[in-house]
Short mmCIF file of C-alpha atoms in Angstrom, two decimals:
data_model
loop_
_atom_site.label_atom_id
_atom_site.label_comp_id
_atom_site.label_asym_id
_atom_site.label_seq_id
_atom_site.Cartn_x
_atom_site.Cartn_y
_atom_site.Cartn_z
CA MET V 29 30.77 123.01 107.08
CA SER V 30 31.90 126.45 105.74
CA LYS V 31 33.38 126.88 102.28
CA SER V 32 36.82 127.73 103.57
CA SER V 33 36.98 124.73 105.83
CA ALA V 34 35.92 122.48 102.95
CA ARG V 35 38.84 123.79 100.87
CA LYS V 36 41.12 123.20 103.78
CA LEU V 37 39.85 119.68 104.02
CA ARG V 38 40.53 119.00 100.35
CA ARG V 39 44.04 120.32 100.67
CA MET V 40 44.66 118.12 103.63
CA SER V 41 43.29 114.99 102.07
CA SER V 42 45.50 115.49 99.04
CA GLY V 43 48.49 115.04 101.39
CA PRO V 44 48.94 111.26 100.98
CA GLN V 45 48.90 111.59 97.20
CA ASP V 46 51.67 114.17 97.37
CA ALA V 47 53.64 111.75 99.49
CA LYS V 48 53.14 109.00 96.91
CA VAL V 49 54.54 111.22 94.16
CA GLU V 50 57.39 112.23 96.43
CA ARG V 51 58.19 108.58 97.17
CA ARG V 52 58.18 107.71 93.46
CA ARG V 53 60.55 110.61 92.79
CA LEU V 54 62.86 109.43 95.57
CA ALA V 55 62.88 105.90 94.18
CA LEU V 56 63.82 107.25 90.73
CA VAL V 57 66.70 109.32 92.17
CA PHE V 58 67.89 106.32 94.18
CA GLY V 59 67.72 104.08 91.10
CA ILE V 60 69.78 106.49 89.01
CA PHE V 61 72.27 106.82 91.86
CA MET V 62 72.69 103.04 92.10
CA LEU V 63 73.13 102.73 88.33
CA LEU V 64 75.98 105.24 88.49
CA ALA V 65 77.44 104.05 91.79
CA ALA V 66 77.82 100.35 90.96
CA PRO V 67 80.28 100.73 88.05
CA THR V 68 82.17 103.46 89.96
CA VAL V 69 82.69 101.19 92.98
CA PHE V 70 83.77 98.39 90.65
CA LEU V 71 86.28 100.61 88.85
CA VAL V 72 87.76 102.01 92.07
CA GLN V 73 88.07 98.54 93.58
CA SER V 74 89.67 96.96 90.54
CA ARG V 75 92.17 99.80 90.41
CA SER V 76 93.28 99.67 94.07
CA TYR V 77 93.46 95.85 94.14
CA PRO V 78 95.07 94.86 90.89
CA THR V 79 94.26 91.20 90.30
CA ALA V 80 97.62 90.86 88.56
CA SER V 81 99.63 90.95 91.86
CA PRO V 82 101.45 87.63 92.19
CA PHE V 83 101.68 88.03 95.97
CA LYS V 84 99.40 86.58 98.62
CA LEU V 85 100.48 89.13 101.23
CA ILE V 86 99.82 92.85 100.86
CA ASP V 87 102.11 94.46 98.28
CA ILE V 88 103.46 97.76 99.67
CA THR V 89 106.38 98.14 97.27
CA GLY V 90 107.55 101.75 97.27
CA ALA V 91 106.04 102.65 100.65
CA GLY V 92 108.05 105.55 102.05
CA TYR V 93 108.53 104.15 105.56
CA ALA V 94 109.99 101.19 107.48
CA GLY V 95 113.24 101.74 105.56
CA ASP V 96 116.04 100.31 107.68
CA PHE V 97 117.42 100.01 111.21
CA LEU V 98 120.78 99.87 112.98
CA LEU V 99 120.34 97.90 116.21
CA PRO V 100 122.21 95.39 118.38
CA ASP V 101 121.05 91.76 118.17
CA HIS V 102 120.76 89.19 120.98
CA ASN V 103 124.49 88.47 120.65
CA GLY V 104 125.38 92.17 120.84
CA VAL V 105 126.23 92.41 117.10
CA THR V 106 124.93 95.56 115.38
CA ARG V 107 122.59 94.69 112.53
CA SER V 108 120.97 96.43 109.58
CA LEU V 109 119.09 95.19 106.52
CA LYS V 110 122.42 94.99 104.63
CA ASP V 111 123.21 91.87 106.67
CA PHE V 112 120.30 90.12 104.96
CA ASN V 113 121.30 90.85 101.37
CA GLY V 114 120.34 87.97 99.10
CA GLU V 115 117.74 86.80 101.62
CA VAL V 116 114.14 87.56 102.45
CA ALA V 117 113.85 89.24 105.86
CA VAL V 118 110.65 89.28 107.91
CA VAL V 119 110.72 92.09 110.48
CA PHE V 120 108.14 92.21 113.27
CA PHE V 121 107.75 93.58 116.79
CA GLY V 122 106.86 92.00 120.11
CA PHE V 123 108.04 91.10 123.59
CA THR V 124 108.85 87.80 125.26
CA GLN V 125 106.81 88.21 128.46
CA CYS V 126 103.42 88.05 126.76
CA PRO V 127 100.81 88.10 129.52
CA ASP V 128 97.85 86.03 128.32
CA VAL V 129 98.19 84.83 124.74
CA CYS V 130 101.52 84.69 122.90
CA PRO V 131 101.80 85.45 119.18
CA THR V 132 103.14 82.64 117.00
CA THR V 133 104.91 84.69 114.33
CA LEU V 134 108.34 83.10 114.94
CA THR V 135 106.73 79.64 114.76
CA GLU V 136 105.07 80.70 111.51
CA VAL V 137 108.41 81.69 109.94
CA VAL V 138 109.92 78.34 111.06
CA GLN V 139 107.00 76.61 109.32
CA ALA V 140 107.41 78.75 106.16
CA ARG V 141 111.11 77.79 105.98
CA LYS V 142 110.13 74.11 106.03
CA LEU V 143 107.53 74.65 103.31
CA MET V 144 110.17 76.34 101.11
CA GLY V 145 112.49 73.33 101.09
CA SER V 146 116.09 74.16 100.21
CA ASP V 147 115.19 77.86 99.69
CA GLY V 148 114.00 78.02 103.30
CA ALA V 149 117.49 78.81 104.58
CA LYS V 150 117.17 82.20 102.85
CA LEU V 151 114.10 83.24 104.86
CA LYS V 152 115.07 85.04 108.08
CA ALA V 153 112.96 86.26 110.97
CA ILE V 154 113.98 89.50 112.69
CA PHE V 155 112.17 89.95 116.00
CA VAL V 156 112.42 93.45 117.47
CA THR V 157 111.49 93.79 121.14
CA VAL V 158 109.31 96.72 122.14
CA ASP V 159 110.12 95.96 125.79
CA PRO V 160 113.88 96.49 126.23
CA GLU V 161 113.31 96.94 129.97
CA ARG V 162 112.49 93.25 130.56
CA ASP V 163 113.87 91.81 127.30
CA THR V 164 117.54 92.11 128.21
CA PHE V 165 120.23 90.57 125.98
CA PRO V 166 120.44 87.34 128.07
CA VAL V 167 116.62 86.99 128.08
CA LEU V 168 116.52 87.41 124.29
CA LYS V 169 119.35 84.93 123.82
CA THR V 170 117.51 82.25 125.82
CA TYR V 171 114.26 83.03 124.01
CA MET V 172 115.73 82.81 120.51
CA ALA V 173 117.25 79.41 121.31
CA ASN V 174 113.65 78.10 121.08
CA PHE V 175 113.52 78.87 117.37
CA ASP V 176 115.90 78.76 114.44
CA PRO V 177 119.57 79.61 115.19
CA ALA V 178 119.54 81.80 112.05
CA PHE V 179 116.84 84.07 113.47
CA VAL V 180 117.73 87.38 115.05
CA ALA V 181 116.30 89.35 117.98
CA LEU V 182 117.03 93.08 118.06
CA ARG V 183 117.03 95.20 121.19
CA PRO V 184 116.60 98.96 120.74
CA ASP V 185 117.21 101.11 123.81
CA PRO V 186 114.24 103.30 124.83
CA GLY V 187 115.47 106.20 122.65
CA GLN V 188 116.02 103.97 119.62
CA LEU V 189 112.60 102.43 120.18
CA GLN V 190 110.98 105.86 119.86
CA GLN V 191 112.80 106.52 116.59
CA LEU V 192 111.89 103.07 115.34
CA ALA V 193 108.21 103.61 116.18
CA LYS V 194 108.28 106.73 114.00
CA GLU V 195 110.12 105.08 111.12
CA PHE V 196 107.89 101.99 111.11
CA LYS V 197 104.68 103.85 112.03
CA LEU V 198 104.27 101.57 115.02
CA HIS V 199 101.61 101.74 117.62
CA ILE V 200 103.29 100.96 120.95
CA ARG V 201 101.66 101.49 124.31
CA LYS V 202 102.62 100.38 127.80
CA ASN V 203 99.74 99.19 129.99
CA PRO V 204 100.58 99.26 133.68
CA GLY V 205 100.01 95.95 135.52
CA GLN V 206 99.35 95.15 139.17
CA SER V 207 103.05 95.42 140.01
CA PRO V 208 105.79 97.56 138.40
CA THR V 209 107.12 94.52 136.51
CA SER V 210 103.82 93.00 135.41
CA TYR V 211 102.97 95.60 132.75
CA THR V 212 102.01 94.58 129.23
CA MET V 213 102.75 96.19 125.89
CA ASP V 214 100.24 96.90 123.12
CA HIS V 215 102.06 96.84 119.82
CA THR V 216 101.62 96.51 116.07
CA ALA V 217 101.50 92.78 115.33
CA ALA V 218 102.00 92.89 111.56
CA SER V 219 105.22 91.88 109.75
CA PHE V 220 107.27 93.75 107.14
CA VAL V 221 108.84 91.63 104.39
CA TYR V 222 112.00 92.78 102.56
CA ASP V 223 113.32 91.45 99.25
CA PRO V 224 116.91 90.18 98.68
CA ARG V 225 117.99 93.77 97.89
CA GLY V 226 116.70 95.06 101.22
CA ARG V 227 113.68 96.88 99.80
CA LEU V 228 110.38 96.85 101.70
CA ARG V 229 107.91 94.84 99.59
CA LEU V 230 105.15 93.18 101.59
CA TYR V 231 103.02 93.69 104.66
CA ALA V 232 101.69 90.62 106.48
CA ARG V 233 98.82 91.00 108.90
CA TYR V 234 99.11 88.90 112.05
CA GLY V 235 98.10 85.30 111.32
CA ALA V 236 98.44 85.62 107.52
CA GLY V 237 99.89 82.11 107.63
CA ALA V 238 103.09 80.24 106.81
CA GLU V 239 101.84 79.18 103.37
CA ALA V 240 101.33 82.74 102.11
CA LEU V 241 104.74 83.76 103.47
CA ALA V 242 106.51 80.75 101.91
CA HIS V 243 104.80 81.42 98.57
CA ASP V 244 105.71 85.12 98.49
CA ALA V 245 109.25 84.63 99.84
CA LYS V 246 109.95 82.21 96.97
CA LEU V 247 108.73 84.80 94.46
CA LEU V 248 110.97 87.46 96.01
CA LEU V 249 113.98 85.11 95.96
CA ASN V 250 113.28 84.49 92.28
CA GLY V 251 113.47 88.21 91.57
CA ALA V 252 109.80 89.21 91.70
CA MET P 8 38.15 118.22 111.28
CA HIS P 9 41.13 116.04 112.07
CA ALA P 10 39.56 112.84 110.87
CA PRO P 11 41.18 112.80 107.38
CA LEU P 12 44.60 113.47 108.85
CA ASP P 13 44.20 110.71 111.37
CA GLU P 14 43.16 108.29 108.68
CA SER P 15 46.20 109.05 106.54
CA ILE P 16 48.48 108.37 109.50
CA ARG P 17 46.89 105.26 110.89
CA PRO P 18 47.87 102.81 108.09
CA ARG P 19 51.47 103.92 108.41
CA GLY P 20 51.31 103.42 112.16
CA ARG P 21 50.06 99.90 111.57
CA ARG P 22 52.87 99.24 109.12
CA TRP P 23 55.40 100.33 111.74
CA LEU P 24 53.83 98.00 114.25
CA LEU P 25 54.00 95.18 111.70
CA ALA P 26 57.69 95.88 110.97
CA VAL P 27 58.59 95.92 114.65
CA GLY P 28 56.59 92.74 115.23
CA LEU P 29 58.22 90.93 112.30
CA SER P 30 61.75 91.93 113.44
CA ALA P 31 61.01 90.73 116.94
CA ALA P 32 59.70 87.43 115.59
CA ALA P 33 62.79 87.01 113.39
CA GLY P 34 65.08 87.76 116.34
CA LEU P 35 63.22 85.24 118.46
CA GLY P 36 63.54 82.67 115.69
CA VAL P 37 67.29 83.16 115.39
CA PHE P 38 67.66 82.93 119.16
CA ALA P 39 65.56 79.75 119.31
CA TYR P 40 67.58 78.24 116.44
CA PHE P 41 70.94 78.76 118.14
CA HIS P 42 69.54 77.80 121.51
CA SER P 43 68.14 74.51 120.24
CA ASN P 44 71.48 73.70 118.57
CA ARG P 45 73.50 74.05 121.74
CA PRO P 46 75.28 70.90 122.87
CA PRO P 47 73.36 68.90 125.44
CA GLY P 48 73.92 70.16 128.94
CA GLY P 49 74.17 73.67 127.48
CA ALA P 50 73.14 75.26 130.74
CA SER P 51 76.21 73.97 132.59
CA THR P 52 78.74 74.90 129.85
CA SER P 53 78.31 78.55 130.81
CA ALA P 54 80.68 77.81 133.73
CA LEU P 55 83.42 76.90 131.21
CA PRO P 56 85.76 79.67 130.06
CA LEU P 57 85.46 78.34 126.50
CA VAL P 58 83.49 80.00 123.74
CA MET P 59 81.07 77.21 122.86
CA ARG P 60 80.11 76.41 119.27
CA ALA P 61 76.46 76.50 118.26
CA GLN P 62 76.94 72.89 117.19
CA PRO P 63 79.91 70.46 117.18
CA VAL P 64 82.36 71.24 114.36
CA PRO P 65 84.32 68.40 112.68
CA LEU P 66 88.10 69.03 112.65
CA PRO P 67 90.75 68.03 110.13
CA ASN P 68 93.00 65.21 111.31
CA LEU P 69 96.31 66.14 112.88
CA ARG P 70 99.32 63.84 113.09
CA VAL P 71 101.63 64.64 116.00
CA LEU P 72 104.41 62.85 117.92
CA ASP P 73 104.18 61.24 121.33
CA GLY P 74 106.86 61.41 124.02
CA THR P 75 108.85 58.65 122.33
CA GLY P 76 108.75 60.38 118.94
CA ARG P 77 106.16 58.00 117.45
CA PRO P 78 103.35 59.48 115.28
CA VAL P 79 99.87 59.72 116.82
CA ASP P 80 96.68 60.82 115.05
CA LEU P 81 94.36 63.19 116.85
CA ALA P 82 91.58 60.93 115.54
CA SER P 83 92.88 58.10 117.75
CA PHE P 84 91.40 59.89 120.82
CA LYS P 85 87.87 59.32 119.49
CA GLY P 86 85.65 57.70 122.09
CA LYS P 87 86.91 60.07 124.81
CA MET P 88 86.13 63.67 125.46
CA VAL P 89 89.39 65.61 124.98
CA LEU P 90 90.62 68.94 126.30
CA LEU P 91 93.30 69.83 123.72
CA ASN P 92 95.73 72.46 124.99
CA ILE P 93 98.08 73.96 122.39
CA TRP P 94 101.12 75.41 124.15
CA ALA P 95 104.88 76.06 123.98
CA THR P 96 107.71 76.13 126.53
CA TRP P 97 108.65 79.67 125.41
CA CYS P 98 105.16 80.98 126.24
CA PRO P 99 104.94 82.28 129.86
CA PRO P 100 101.13 82.03 130.23
CA CYS P 101 101.24 78.44 128.86
CA ARG P 102 103.82 77.46 131.47
CA GLN P 103 101.74 79.11 134.16
CA GLU P 104 98.54 77.14 133.45
CA MET P 105 100.20 73.75 132.85
CA PRO P 106 100.10 72.60 136.51
CA SER P 107 96.33 73.18 136.63
CA LEU P 108 95.90 71.09 133.44
CA ASP P 109 97.99 68.37 135.11
CA ARG P 110 95.71 68.42 138.18
CA LEU P 111 92.61 68.31 135.94
CA GLN P 112 93.97 65.21 134.20
CA ALA P 113 94.64 63.65 137.63
CA GLN P 114 91.08 64.36 138.68
CA LEU P 115 89.03 63.58 135.53
CA GLY P 116 91.42 61.73 133.20
CA GLY P 117 90.60 58.14 132.28
CA GLY P 118 88.75 56.08 129.70
CA ASP P 119 86.20 58.83 129.14
CA PHE P 120 88.22 62.05 129.31
CA GLN P 121 91.79 63.13 128.59
CA VAL P 122 93.75 66.36 128.72
CA VAL P 123 96.03 66.39 125.67
CA ALA P 124 98.81 68.97 126.08
CA LEU P 125 100.25 69.51 122.61
CA SER P 126 103.49 71.48 122.43
CA VAL P 127 104.32 73.47 119.29
CA ASP P 128 107.99 73.76 120.29
CA ALA P 129 110.23 73.55 117.24
CA GLY P 130 113.71 72.27 116.52
CA ALA P 131 115.75 69.17 117.30
CA LYS P 132 115.70 69.79 121.06
CA ALA P 133 111.94 70.37 121.28
CA LEU P 134 111.13 67.03 122.91
CA ASP P 135 113.91 67.48 125.47
CA ARG P 136 112.70 70.98 126.31
CA VAL P 137 109.15 69.75 126.92
CA LYS P 138 110.34 66.84 129.05
CA SER P 139 112.64 68.99 131.17
CA PHE P 140 109.80 71.47 131.69
CA TYR P 141 107.52 68.61 132.86
CA ALA P 142 110.28 67.46 135.25
CA SER P 143 110.98 70.92 136.68
CA GLU P 144 107.27 71.73 137.17
CA GLY P 145 106.40 68.28 138.53
CA ILE P 146 103.95 67.52 135.68
CA LYS P 147 103.13 63.85 136.28
CA HIS P 148 99.71 63.10 134.82
CA LEU P 149 99.95 64.64 131.36
CA ALA P 150 101.46 62.71 128.49
CA VAL P 151 103.97 64.46 126.20
CA TYR P 152 102.74 65.34 122.70
CA LEU P 153 104.75 67.35 120.20
CA ASP P 154 103.60 69.11 117.06
CA ALA P 155 107.02 70.06 115.69
CA ASP P 156 105.53 71.41 112.44
CA ALA P 157 103.14 73.62 114.45
CA ALA P 158 100.40 72.21 112.25
CA ALA P 159 97.92 72.66 115.12
CA ILE P 160 98.30 76.44 114.89
CA PHE P 161 97.44 76.42 111.21
CA THR P 162 95.04 73.52 110.66
CA LEU P 163 93.09 74.24 113.86
CA LYS P 164 93.39 78.02 113.30
CA ALA P 165 94.74 78.79 116.75
CA GLY P 166 95.64 82.49 116.66
CA GLY P 167 98.17 82.23 119.48
CA VAL P 168 99.26 80.10 122.43
CA PRO P 169 97.79 78.90 124.66
CA THR P 170 94.66 77.92 122.76
CA THR P 171 92.47 75.21 124.29
CA LEU P 172 89.80 73.21 122.47
CA LEU P 173 87.18 70.90 123.95
CA LEU P 174 86.44 67.92 121.68
CA ASP P 175 83.49 65.56 121.95
CA ARG P 176 83.76 61.76 121.70
CA GLN P 177 83.60 61.99 117.91
CA GLY P 178 86.60 64.36 117.87
CA ARG P 179 84.45 67.36 116.96
CA GLU P 180 85.08 70.79 118.44
CA LEU P 181 82.54 71.81 121.10
CA GLY P 182 84.27 75.07 121.98
CA ARG P 183 87.61 76.81 122.40
CA MET P 184 89.39 79.66 124.11
CA SER P 185 92.67 81.51 123.79
CA GLY P 186 94.43 82.54 126.97
CA THR P 187 94.72 80.88 130.34
CA ALA P 188 92.30 79.36 132.83
CA GLU P 189 92.48 77.71 136.25
CA TRP P 190 91.55 74.34 134.74
CA ASP P 191 91.02 72.43 137.96
CA SER P 192 88.80 75.07 139.59
CA PRO P 193 85.61 73.54 141.07
CA GLN P 194 83.38 75.35 138.52
CA ILE P 195 85.28 73.97 135.52
CA VAL P 196 85.50 70.44 136.95
CA LYS P 197 81.78 70.48 137.72
CA ALA P 198 80.90 71.79 134.25
CA LEU P 199 83.08 69.15 132.56
CA GLN P 200 81.55 66.39 134.69
CA ALA P 201 78.06 67.58 133.76
CA LEU P 202 79.01 67.63 130.10
CA LEU P 203 80.51 64.13 130.35
CA GLY P 204 77.27 62.91 131.95
CA ALA P 205 75.04 64.70 129.43
CA GLN P 206 76.99 63.31 126.48
CA ALA P 207 77.26 59.80 127.92
CA LYS P 208 76.90 57.04 125.37
#
């Protein structure tokens, strides 16, 4: 073996030791990072989810969208949030000809009214169709008869629906079916909850449950 | 010349092999665990449209009304296998699959199996609406059950209607699905018969 090749060999065999040092250094950097990251994550989380919120649904008080509407209901009467002054209004979107599985939001509001006892009469569901083509006024009238007579179905025309989608930041998409009338609609399934002064306060994900709604609606009626 | 290099690499190569081997073993273990916990007759349940549970899940009791307005506990069906269909008259897909549930009850219903169609219709006229739907669709074999408080949706965590649960003879959930099926199709009838045989007392 020549001298130069022996040196080369030494350099090569020192490789694994270099790697060991490198690994130790990496571990140290990672440790320091974790020490700093953990409290930061905790602080950020505790700030964006204040544990003091009395609501079970998502508090979106002050959100700059989903302000109001002016639309005809299933009886042809033009409605806006003013009509629900002194009450808690739950606004959500859908269509009556659901193809495979039907949402149970209206049933959930019926249930929440029962849970609220005498206050229940002040909780109102406002169902807005995203399918005015098939959800005509007579169809909506028949449909709403299945729920509480105090509930309201609104029918925007296609132009109003576009405006509404912008105002409420809705995702609405028509999926063609096998025939021209068998299409389905993708749409935002969440609900918007307004306080007795008509201000947007809460956001309820689909399936949040009647109990959470009844609890929060009571708080809003009591001036929360 | 390359010997030292090779030596420094080989242990790492072995470690990789070990890691891959251990992950594979763990995966196999998890698979075996879930496989062994499948309900008896697991092979035939694949023909059912339901998402089967790894093992039977006990359910909270549910008090509903029968066609005469008298209270009935879900627990009172214990001893039979039950196909529990949660539906409503205002739900088009529910209405569409109801005749096939009626035919399934005609075919398999008896002391050992029952289709329980539970309506979540609300309001004072709910019972009338269900009965007039049965009459107009010619539903003859299904009994009327009403859950006017829609408790089934919440206590059984049905995300929408229709939702259908299969319960074993102890009233535990074997599986469920949301959406419709052709309930009296030969595959489903055969799978249910196999399950009834496999779970025989």
